[in-house]
Amino acid sequence: MKLLLAAIVLVFLVEANAQWYKFPGQAVRGSHDMYRAYRDMRKANWKNSDKYFHARGNYDAAQRGPGGRWAAKVISDAREWAQQKTGRGASDSAADQAANRWGRNGGNPNVYRPRGLPRRY
Protein backbone atom coordinates (compact mmCIF):
# COMPACT_ATOMS: atom_id res chain seq x y z
CA MET A 1 0.00 0.00 0.00
CA LYS A 2 2.80 2.41 0.89
CA LEU A 3 4.54 1.61 -2.38
CA LEU A 4 1.36 2.34 -4.34
CA LEU A 5 0.88 5.62 -2.48
CA ALA A 6 4.52 6.59 -3.14
CA ALA A 7 4.08 5.80 -6.85
CA ILE A 8 0.94 7.95 -7.06
CA VAL A 9 2.68 10.86 -5.33
CA LEU A 10 5.65 10.48 -7.68
CA VAL A 11 3.36 10.58 -10.73
CA PHE A 12 1.68 13.74 -9.44
CA LEU A 13 5.06 15.38 -8.79
CA VAL A 14 6.31 14.53 -12.25
CA GLU A 15 3.13 15.83 -13.87
CA ALA A 16 3.20 19.00 -11.77
CA ASN A 17 6.78 19.72 -12.82
CA ALA A 18 6.34 18.49 -16.36
CA GLN A 19 9.56 17.80 -18.19
CA TRP A 20 11.86 18.81 -15.31
CA TYR A 21 14.10 15.96 -16.42
CA LYS A 22 14.92 17.84 -19.65
CA PHE A 23 16.58 20.71 -17.75
CA PRO A 24 20.13 19.25 -17.67
CA GLY A 25 20.14 18.49 -21.40
CA GLN A 26 18.81 21.94 -22.19
CA ALA A 27 21.53 23.46 -20.02
CA VAL A 28 24.25 21.51 -21.82
CA ARG A 29 22.93 22.45 -25.26
CA GLY A 30 22.47 26.06 -24.13
CA SER A 31 26.09 26.12 -22.95
CA HIS A 32 27.13 24.89 -26.38
CA ASP A 33 25.10 27.68 -28.01
CA MET A 34 26.93 30.21 -25.84
CA TYR A 35 30.29 28.69 -26.79
CA ARG A 36 29.36 28.71 -30.48
CA ALA A 37 28.49 32.42 -30.32
CA TYR A 38 31.80 33.14 -28.58
CA ARG A 39 33.73 31.07 -31.15
CA ASP A 40 31.97 32.85 -34.01
CA MET A 41 32.74 36.23 -32.45
CA ARG A 42 36.43 35.36 -32.25
CA LYS A 43 36.42 33.97 -35.78
CA ALA A 44 34.57 36.93 -37.28
CA ASN A 45 36.85 39.45 -35.56
CA TRP A 46 34.41 42.18 -36.66
CA LYS A 47 34.43 45.68 -35.23
CA ASN A 48 31.46 46.51 -32.94
CA SER A 49 30.04 42.98 -33.13
CA ASP A 50 30.39 42.12 -29.43
CA LYS A 51 26.83 43.02 -28.46
CA TYR A 52 25.39 41.08 -31.40
CA PHE A 53 27.18 37.88 -30.39
CA HIS A 54 26.14 38.37 -26.76
CA ALA A 55 22.50 38.69 -27.80
CA ARG A 56 22.72 35.80 -30.28
CA GLY A 57 24.31 33.39 -27.82
CA ASN A 58 21.73 34.17 -25.15
CA TYR A 59 18.87 33.99 -27.66
CA ASP A 60 19.96 30.61 -29.03
CA ALA A 61 20.49 29.19 -25.55
CA ALA A 62 17.15 30.47 -24.24
CA GLN A 63 15.35 28.83 -27.17
CA ARG A 64 16.41 25.47 -25.71
CA GLY A 65 14.07 25.91 -22.76
CA PRO A 66 14.47 26.73 -19.06
CA GLY A 67 17.77 24.87 -18.79
CA GLY A 68 19.27 26.77 -21.71
CA ARG A 69 18.02 30.06 -20.33
CA TRP A 70 19.60 29.25 -16.96
CA ALA A 71 22.91 28.30 -18.58
CA ALA A 72 22.93 31.52 -20.61
CA LYS A 73 22.35 33.62 -17.48
CA VAL A 74 25.04 31.84 -15.46
CA ILE A 75 27.63 32.01 -18.25
CA SER A 76 26.84 35.65 -19.09
CA ASP A 77 26.95 36.77 -15.47
CA ALA A 78 30.20 34.89 -14.82
CA ARG A 79 31.83 36.33 -17.93
CA GLU A 80 30.86 39.90 -17.07
CA TRP A 81 31.94 39.46 -13.46
CA ALA A 82 35.34 38.18 -14.60
CA GLN A 83 35.77 41.04 -17.06
CA GLN A 84 34.96 43.62 -14.40
CA LYS A 85 37.47 42.04 -12.04
CA THR A 86 40.18 42.18 -14.71
CA GLY A 87 39.69 45.92 -15.15
CA ARG A 88 37.33 46.21 -18.08
CA GLY A 89 34.96 49.17 -17.83
CA ALA A 90 31.64 48.95 -16.02
CA SER A 91 29.80 50.80 -18.81
CA ASP A 92 30.87 48.19 -21.37
CA SER A 93 29.79 45.45 -18.99
CA ALA A 94 26.39 47.10 -18.49
CA ALA A 95 25.89 47.30 -22.27
CA ASP A 96 26.90 43.65 -22.62
CA GLN A 97 24.42 42.64 -19.92
CA ALA A 98 21.67 44.60 -21.67
CA ALA A 99 22.40 42.65 -24.88
CA ASN A 100 22.45 39.41 -22.87
CA ARG A 101 19.02 40.13 -21.36
CA TRP A 102 17.65 41.19 -24.76
CA GLY A 103 18.61 37.89 -26.32
CA ARG A 104 17.61 35.78 -23.33
CA ASN A 105 14.15 37.38 -23.29
CA GLY A 106 13.55 36.50 -26.93
CA GLY A 107 14.60 39.78 -28.54
CA ASN A 108 15.91 39.62 -32.09
CA PRO A 109 19.74 39.57 -31.92
CA ASN A 110 19.90 41.32 -35.30
CA VAL A 111 19.06 44.58 -33.51
CA TYR A 112 22.74 44.55 -32.45
CA ARG A 113 24.09 43.26 -35.77
CA PRO A 114 26.83 45.54 -37.11
CA ARG A 115 26.68 46.70 -40.71
CA GLY A 116 28.62 44.46 -43.06
CA LEU A 117 28.95 41.41 -40.76
CA PRO A 118 29.00 38.35 -43.05
CA ARG A 119 25.67 36.48 -43.26
CA ARG A 120 27.17 33.21 -41.99
CA TYR A 121 27.16 34.79 -38.54
Tab-separated table of N, CA and C in Angstrom:
chain	number	residue	atom	x	y	z
A	1	MET	N	0.813	-1.190	0.000
A	1	MET	CA	0.000	0.000	0.000
A	1	MET	C	0.861	1.260	0.000
A	2	LYS	N	1.911	1.244	0.834
A	2	LYS	CA	2.801	2.408	0.891
A	2	LYS	C	3.501	2.613	-0.448
A	3	LEU	N	3.878	1.518	-1.080
A	3	LEU	CA	4.539	1.610	-2.381
A	3	LEU	C	3.602	2.202	-3.425
A	4	LEU	N	2.347	1.800	-3.402
A	4	LEU	CA	1.362	2.341	-4.336
A	4	LEU	C	1.151	3.831	-4.093
A	5	LEU	N	1.049	4.216	-2.832
A	5	LEU	CA	0.878	5.620	-2.480
A	5	LEU	C	2.094	6.441	-2.930
A	6	ALA	N	3.296	5.907	-2.719
A	6	ALA	CA	4.518	6.594	-3.141
A	6	ALA	C	4.552	6.752	-4.663
A	7	ALA	N	4.115	5.739	-5.383
A	7	ALA	CA	4.084	5.802	-6.849
A	7	ALA	C	3.097	6.868	-7.325
A	8	ILE	N	1.943	6.949	-6.676
A	8	ILE	CA	0.942	7.951	-7.060
A	8	ILE	C	1.471	9.357	-6.805
A	9	VAL	N	2.097	9.562	-5.654
A	9	VAL	CA	2.681	10.857	-5.333
A	9	VAL	C	3.766	11.212	-6.342
A	10	LEU	N	4.595	10.241	-6.706
A	10	LEU	CA	5.653	10.477	-7.685
A	10	LEU	C	5.068	10.889	-9.036
A	11	VAL	N	4.008	10.228	-9.452
A	11	VAL	CA	3.364	10.576	-10.727
A	11	VAL	C	2.826	12.000	-10.671
A	12	PHE	N	2.198	12.374	-9.584
A	12	PHE	CA	1.683	13.741	-9.443
A	12	PHE	C	2.812	14.769	-9.460
A	13	LEU	N	3.918	14.460	-8.796
A	13	LEU	CA	5.057	15.380	-8.795
A	13	LEU	C	5.633	15.553	-10.191
A	14	VAL	N	5.763	14.465	-10.902
A	14	VAL	CA	6.315	14.525	-12.253
A	14	VAL	C	5.383	15.322	-13.158
A	15	GLU	N	4.088	15.096	-13.041
A	15	GLU	CA	3.133	15.827	-13.865
A	15	GLU	C	3.102	17.309	-13.500
A	16	ALA	N	3.232	17.608	-12.220
A	16	ALA	CA	3.205	19.005	-11.774
A	16	ALA	C	4.432	19.761	-12.272
A	17	ASN	N	5.543	19.100	-12.330
A	17	ASN	CA	6.782	19.718	-12.819
A	17	ASN	C	7.135	19.088	-14.163
A	18	ALA	N	6.201	19.160	-15.073
A	18	ALA	CA	6.337	18.490	-16.357
A	18	ALA	C	7.672	18.800	-17.017
A	19	GLN	N	8.325	17.766	-17.414
A	19	GLN	CA	9.565	17.802	-18.185
A	19	GLN	C	10.744	18.407	-17.422
A	20	TRP	N	10.723	18.337	-16.101
A	20	TRP	CA	11.857	18.811	-15.308
A	20	TRP	C	13.120	18.031	-15.646
A	21	TYR	N	12.967	16.810	-16.101
A	21	TYR	CA	14.099	15.956	-16.418
A	21	TYR	C	14.844	16.416	-17.675
A	22	LYS	N	14.259	17.333	-18.453
A	22	LYS	CA	14.919	17.843	-19.649
A	22	LYS	C	15.880	18.989	-19.342
A	23	PHE	N	15.787	19.540	-18.138
A	23	PHE	CA	16.581	20.711	-17.754
A	23	PHE	C	18.086	20.514	-17.966
A	24	PRO	N	18.681	19.407	-17.489
A	24	PRO	CA	20.134	19.252	-17.674
A	24	PRO	C	20.561	19.221	-19.146
A	25	GLY	N	19.810	18.533	-19.973
A	25	GLY	CA	20.140	18.486	-21.400
A	25	GLY	C	20.016	19.850	-22.055
A	26	GLN	N	18.979	20.589	-21.660
A	26	GLN	CA	18.808	21.942	-22.188
A	26	GLN	C	19.973	22.826	-21.762
A	27	ALA	N	20.411	22.658	-20.524
A	27	ALA	CA	21.531	23.463	-20.021
A	27	ALA	C	22.807	23.154	-20.792
A	28	VAL	N	23.047	21.896	-21.067
A	28	VAL	CA	24.252	21.509	-21.818
A	28	VAL	C	24.195	22.075	-23.232
A	29	ARG	N	23.055	21.922	-23.895
A	29	ARG	CA	22.927	22.447	-25.255
A	29	ARG	C	22.976	23.974	-25.272
A	30	GLY	N	22.403	24.604	-24.248
A	30	GLY	CA	22.469	26.061	-24.135
A	30	GLY	C	23.903	26.538	-23.935
A	31	SER	N	24.667	25.790	-23.146
A	31	SER	CA	26.088	26.118	-22.955
A	31	SER	C	26.840	26.023	-24.274
A	32	HIS	N	26.494	25.029	-25.065
A	32	HIS	CA	27.129	24.886	-26.379
A	32	HIS	C	26.762	26.059	-27.282
A	33	ASP	N	25.511	26.514	-27.217
A	33	ASP	CA	25.098	27.681	-28.006
A	33	ASP	C	25.913	28.912	-27.617
A	34	MET	N	26.138	29.075	-26.319
A	34	MET	CA	26.934	30.209	-25.842
A	34	MET	C	28.374	30.100	-26.352
A	35	TYR	N	28.922	28.896	-26.295
A	35	TYR	CA	30.292	28.693	-26.794
A	35	TYR	C	30.366	28.965	-28.291
A	36	ARG	N	29.356	28.502	-29.028
A	36	ARG	CA	29.360	28.711	-30.480
A	36	ARG	C	29.328	30.201	-30.818
A	37	ALA	N	28.547	30.974	-30.081
A	37	ALA	CA	28.493	32.421	-30.320
A	37	ALA	C	29.850	33.055	-30.011
A	38	TYR	N	30.487	32.611	-28.935
A	38	TYR	CA	31.805	33.137	-28.578
A	38	TYR	C	32.836	32.774	-29.653
A	39	ARG	N	32.800	31.520	-30.104
A	39	ARG	CA	33.727	31.065	-31.150
A	39	ARG	C	33.522	31.854	-32.441
A	40	ASP	N	32.260	32.081	-32.803
A	40	ASP	CA	31.970	32.850	-34.014
A	40	ASP	C	32.440	34.294	-33.878
A	41	MET	N	32.286	34.857	-32.677
A	41	MET	CA	32.736	36.232	-32.453
A	41	MET	C	34.245	36.329	-32.653
A	42	ARG	N	34.963	35.366	-32.110
A	42	ARG	CA	36.428	35.364	-32.251
A	42	ARG	C	36.836	35.154	-33.716
A	43	LYS	N	36.116	34.269	-34.377
A	43	LYS	CA	36.424	33.966	-35.778
A	43	LYS	C	36.106	35.153	-36.687
A	44	ALA	N	34.977	35.802	-36.444
A	44	ALA	CA	34.569	36.935	-37.284
A	44	ALA	C	35.518	38.104	-37.103
A	45	ASN	N	35.930	38.356	-35.857
A	45	ASN	CA	36.849	39.454	-35.556
A	45	ASN	C	36.359	40.755	-36.212
A	46	TRP	N	35.072	41.060	-35.999
A	46	TRP	CA	34.415	42.184	-36.655
A	46	TRP	C	34.221	43.321	-35.667
A	47	LYS	N	34.547	44.517	-36.095
A	47	LYS	CA	34.429	45.683	-35.233
A	47	LYS	C	32.978	45.908	-34.812
A	48	ASN	N	32.773	46.218	-33.530
A	48	ASN	CA	31.458	46.514	-32.943
A	48	ASN	C	30.461	45.355	-33.034
A	49	SER	N	30.955	44.120	-33.046
A	49	SER	CA	30.040	42.977	-33.133
A	49	SER	C	29.806	42.299	-31.790
A	50	ASP	N	30.465	42.747	-30.745
A	50	ASP	CA	30.395	42.118	-29.434
A	50	ASP	C	28.956	41.980	-28.936
A	51	LYS	N	28.205	43.033	-28.977
A	51	LYS	CA	26.827	43.016	-28.461
A	51	LYS	C	25.947	42.058	-29.266
A	52	TYR	N	26.163	41.998	-30.568
A	52	TYR	CA	25.388	41.076	-31.404
A	52	TYR	C	25.627	39.632	-30.962
A	53	PHE	N	26.881	39.263	-30.766
A	53	PHE	CA	27.179	37.883	-30.388
A	53	PHE	C	26.706	37.571	-28.970
A	54	HIS	N	26.721	38.567	-28.096
A	54	HIS	CA	26.142	38.370	-26.760
A	54	HIS	C	24.654	38.054	-26.891
A	55	ALA	N	23.946	38.880	-27.637
A	55	ALA	CA	22.503	38.692	-27.798
A	55	ALA	C	22.204	37.371	-28.502
A	56	ARG	N	22.981	37.034	-29.529
A	56	ARG	CA	22.722	35.803	-30.277
A	56	ARG	C	22.953	34.562	-29.430
A	57	GLY	N	24.043	34.539	-28.673
A	57	GLY	CA	24.315	33.389	-27.815
A	57	GLY	C	23.219	33.183	-26.783
A	58	ASN	N	22.786	34.260	-26.152
A	58	ASN	CA	21.731	34.169	-25.155
A	58	ASN	C	20.397	33.782	-25.787
A	59	TYR	N	20.115	34.325	-26.958
A	59	TYR	CA	18.871	33.992	-27.660
A	59	TYR	C	18.837	32.507	-28.010
A	60	ASP	N	19.912	32.025	-28.632
A	60	ASP	CA	19.958	30.614	-29.032
A	60	ASP	C	19.830	29.690	-27.822
A	61	ALA	N	20.547	30.024	-26.747
A	61	ALA	CA	20.495	29.186	-25.551
A	61	ALA	C	19.101	29.196	-24.928
A	62	ALA	N	18.479	30.356	-24.851
A	62	ALA	CA	17.154	30.466	-24.236
A	62	ALA	C	16.101	29.711	-25.035
A	63	GLN	N	16.300	29.566	-26.347
A	63	GLN	CA	15.350	28.834	-27.175
A	63	GLN	C	15.336	27.347	-26.833
A	64	ARG	N	16.343	26.881	-26.116
A	64	ARG	CA	16.412	25.466	-25.705
A	64	ARG	C	15.420	25.137	-24.601
A	65	GLY	N	14.995	26.139	-23.870
A	65	GLY	CA	14.074	25.914	-22.756
A	65	GLY	C	14.644	26.485	-21.474
A	66	PRO	N	14.019	26.173	-20.335
A	66	PRO	CA	14.466	26.731	-19.061
A	66	PRO	C	15.923	26.408	-18.721
A	67	GLY	N	16.373	25.230	-19.059
A	67	GLY	CA	17.768	24.866	-18.794
A	67	GLY	C	18.735	25.703	-19.607
A	68	GLY	N	18.422	25.941	-20.855
A	68	GLY	CA	19.272	26.768	-21.706
A	68	GLY	C	19.279	28.211	-21.254
A	69	ARG	N	18.126	28.688	-20.832
A	69	ARG	CA	18.020	30.063	-20.327
A	69	ARG	C	18.867	30.228	-19.070
A	70	TRP	N	18.796	29.230	-18.186
A	70	TRP	CA	19.599	29.252	-16.959
A	70	TRP	C	21.085	29.250	-17.290
A	71	ALA	N	21.502	28.372	-18.204
A	71	ALA	CA	22.913	28.300	-18.582
A	71	ALA	C	23.380	29.630	-19.168
A	72	ALA	N	22.567	30.240	-20.007
A	72	ALA	CA	22.935	31.519	-20.608
A	72	ALA	C	23.123	32.589	-19.537
A	73	LYS	N	22.242	32.622	-18.552
A	73	LYS	CA	22.353	33.616	-17.481
A	73	LYS	C	23.619	33.395	-16.654
A	74	VAL	N	23.859	32.151	-16.277
A	74	VAL	CA	25.039	31.841	-15.455
A	74	VAL	C	26.322	32.175	-16.209
A	75	ILE	N	26.416	31.765	-17.458
A	75	ILE	CA	27.625	32.014	-18.248
A	75	ILE	C	27.811	33.507	-18.489
A	76	SER	N	26.743	34.203	-18.838
A	76	SER	CA	26.838	35.647	-19.090
A	76	SER	C	27.257	36.403	-17.840
A	77	ASP	N	26.621	36.078	-16.711
A	77	ASP	CA	26.951	36.769	-15.468
A	77	ASP	C	28.394	36.496	-15.054
A	78	ALA	N	28.832	35.243	-15.189
A	78	ALA	CA	30.205	34.894	-14.815
A	78	ALA	C	31.210	35.607	-15.721
A	79	ARG	N	30.921	35.674	-16.987
A	79	ARG	CA	31.833	36.335	-17.930
A	79	ARG	C	31.951	37.827	-17.618
A	80	GLU	N	30.827	38.464	-17.369
A	80	GLU	CA	30.864	39.898	-17.073
A	80	GLU	C	31.533	40.171	-15.729
A	81	TRP	N	31.293	39.306	-14.769
A	81	TRP	CA	31.942	39.458	-13.457
A	81	TRP	C	33.458	39.361	-13.616
A	82	ALA	N	33.906	38.358	-14.384
A	82	ALA	CA	35.342	38.178	-14.596
A	82	ALA	C	35.944	39.368	-15.335
A	83	GLN	N	35.245	39.902	-16.312
A	83	GLN	CA	35.768	41.043	-17.055
A	83	GLN	C	35.858	42.288	-16.183
A	84	GLN	N	34.892	42.465	-15.308
A	84	GLN	CA	34.957	43.617	-14.401
A	84	GLN	C	36.127	43.480	-13.439
A	85	LYS	N	36.375	42.266	-12.978
A	85	LYS	CA	37.472	42.035	-12.037
A	85	LYS	C	38.838	42.198	-12.692
A	86	THR	N	38.900	42.029	-14.010
A	86	THR	CA	40.176	42.182	-14.709
A	86	THR	C	40.396	43.601	-15.202
A	87	GLY	N	39.471	44.509	-14.856
A	87	GLY	CA	39.693	45.917	-15.152
A	87	GLY	C	38.959	46.476	-16.342
A	88	ARG	N	38.099	45.688	-16.959
A	88	ARG	CA	37.333	46.215	-18.079
A	88	ARG	C	36.241	47.136	-17.558
A	89	GLY	N	35.873	48.145	-18.292
A	89	GLY	CA	34.955	49.175	-17.827
A	89	GLY	C	33.567	48.691	-17.477
A	90	ALA	N	32.978	49.310	-16.464
A	90	ALA	CA	31.636	48.948	-16.022
A	90	ALA	C	30.578	49.324	-17.058
A	91	SER	N	30.803	50.400	-17.810
A	91	SER	CA	29.803	50.803	-18.808
A	91	SER	C	29.731	49.775	-19.941
A	92	ASP	N	30.862	49.225	-20.344
A	92	ASP	CA	30.875	48.189	-21.372
A	92	ASP	C	30.175	46.935	-20.845
A	93	SER	N	30.426	46.612	-19.593
A	93	SER	CA	29.794	45.447	-18.991
A	93	SER	C	28.283	45.631	-18.908
A	94	ALA	N	27.830	46.825	-18.568
A	94	ALA	CA	26.391	47.098	-18.492
A	94	ALA	C	25.745	46.957	-19.871
A	95	ALA	N	26.421	47.426	-20.902
A	95	ALA	CA	25.890	47.303	-22.266
A	95	ALA	C	25.856	45.833	-22.692
A	96	ASP	N	26.889	45.076	-22.319
A	96	ASP	CA	26.901	43.646	-22.622
A	96	ASP	C	25.743	42.938	-21.928
A	97	GLN	N	25.503	43.279	-20.661
A	97	GLN	CA	24.421	42.642	-19.916
A	97	GLN	C	23.057	42.998	-20.511
A	98	ALA	N	22.921	44.218	-21.017
A	98	ALA	CA	21.666	44.597	-21.673
A	98	ALA	C	21.445	43.739	-22.925
A	99	ALA	N	22.499	43.515	-23.692
A	99	ALA	CA	22.396	42.653	-24.879
A	99	ALA	C	22.104	41.213	-24.464
A	100	ASN	N	22.714	40.767	-23.373
A	100	ASN	CA	22.449	39.414	-22.871
A	100	ASN	C	20.972	39.255	-22.516
A	101	ARG	N	20.436	40.196	-21.761
A	101	ARG	CA	19.024	40.132	-21.363
A	101	ARG	C	18.103	40.197	-22.587
A	102	TRP	N	18.453	41.062	-23.539
A	102	TRP	CA	17.647	41.193	-24.757
A	102	TRP	C	17.519	39.836	-25.453
A	103	GLY	N	18.639	39.188	-25.663
A	103	GLY	CA	18.613	37.887	-26.325
A	103	GLY	C	17.916	36.818	-25.502
A	104	ARG	N	18.201	36.781	-24.215
A	104	ARG	CA	17.611	35.780	-23.327
A	104	ARG	C	16.097	35.924	-23.232
A	105	ASN	N	15.595	37.143	-23.363
A	105	ASN	CA	14.151	37.384	-23.290
A	105	ASN	C	13.461	37.271	-24.641
A	106	GLY	N	14.165	36.760	-25.634
A	106	GLY	CA	13.554	36.503	-26.934
A	106	GLY	C	13.652	37.638	-27.926
A	107	GLY	N	14.413	38.683	-27.602
A	107	GLY	CA	14.602	39.784	-28.542
A	107	GLY	C	15.445	39.363	-29.732
A	108	ASN	N	15.174	39.943	-30.863
A	108	ASN	CA	15.908	39.616	-32.087
A	108	ASN	C	17.353	40.099	-31.974
A	109	PRO	N	18.329	39.180	-32.034
A	109	PRO	CA	19.737	39.574	-31.923
A	109	PRO	C	20.195	40.506	-33.045
A	110	ASN	N	19.493	40.499	-34.172
A	110	ASN	CA	19.902	41.323	-35.305
A	110	ASN	C	19.790	42.818	-35.021
A	111	VAL	N	19.118	43.187	-33.935
A	111	VAL	CA	19.060	44.585	-33.513
A	111	VAL	C	20.488	45.090	-33.262
A	112	TYR	N	21.353	44.203	-32.779
A	112	TYR	CA	22.736	44.553	-32.455
A	112	TYR	C	23.713	44.219	-33.586
A	113	ARG	N	23.214	43.696	-34.684
A	113	ARG	CA	24.087	43.256	-35.775
A	113	ARG	C	24.785	44.453	-36.424
A	114	PRO	N	26.123	44.421	-36.480
A	114	PRO	CA	26.829	45.537	-37.113
A	114	PRO	C	26.725	45.463	-38.631
A	115	ARG	N	26.761	46.615	-39.251
A	115	ARG	CA	26.678	46.699	-40.713
A	115	ARG	C	27.871	45.970	-41.338
A	116	GLY	N	27.568	45.120	-42.309
A	116	GLY	CA	28.620	44.458	-43.058
A	116	GLY	C	29.065	43.112	-42.508
A	117	LEU	N	28.570	42.719	-41.331
A	117	LEU	CA	28.950	41.414	-40.761
A	117	LEU	C	28.492	40.322	-41.724
A	118	PRO	N	29.381	39.397	-42.108
A	118	PRO	CA	29.001	38.345	-43.052
A	118	PRO	C	27.771	37.563	-42.599
A	119	ARG	N	26.931	37.165	-43.528
A	119	ARG	CA	25.672	36.476	-43.260
A	119	ARG	C	25.841	35.166	-42.507
A	120	ARG	N	26.995	34.508	-42.645
A	120	ARG	CA	27.171	33.212	-41.990
A	120	ARG	C	27.149	33.331	-40.468
A	121	TYR	N	27.253	34.557	-39.977
A	121	TYR	CA	27.160	34.794	-38.543
A	121	TYR	C	25.791	35.311	-38.240
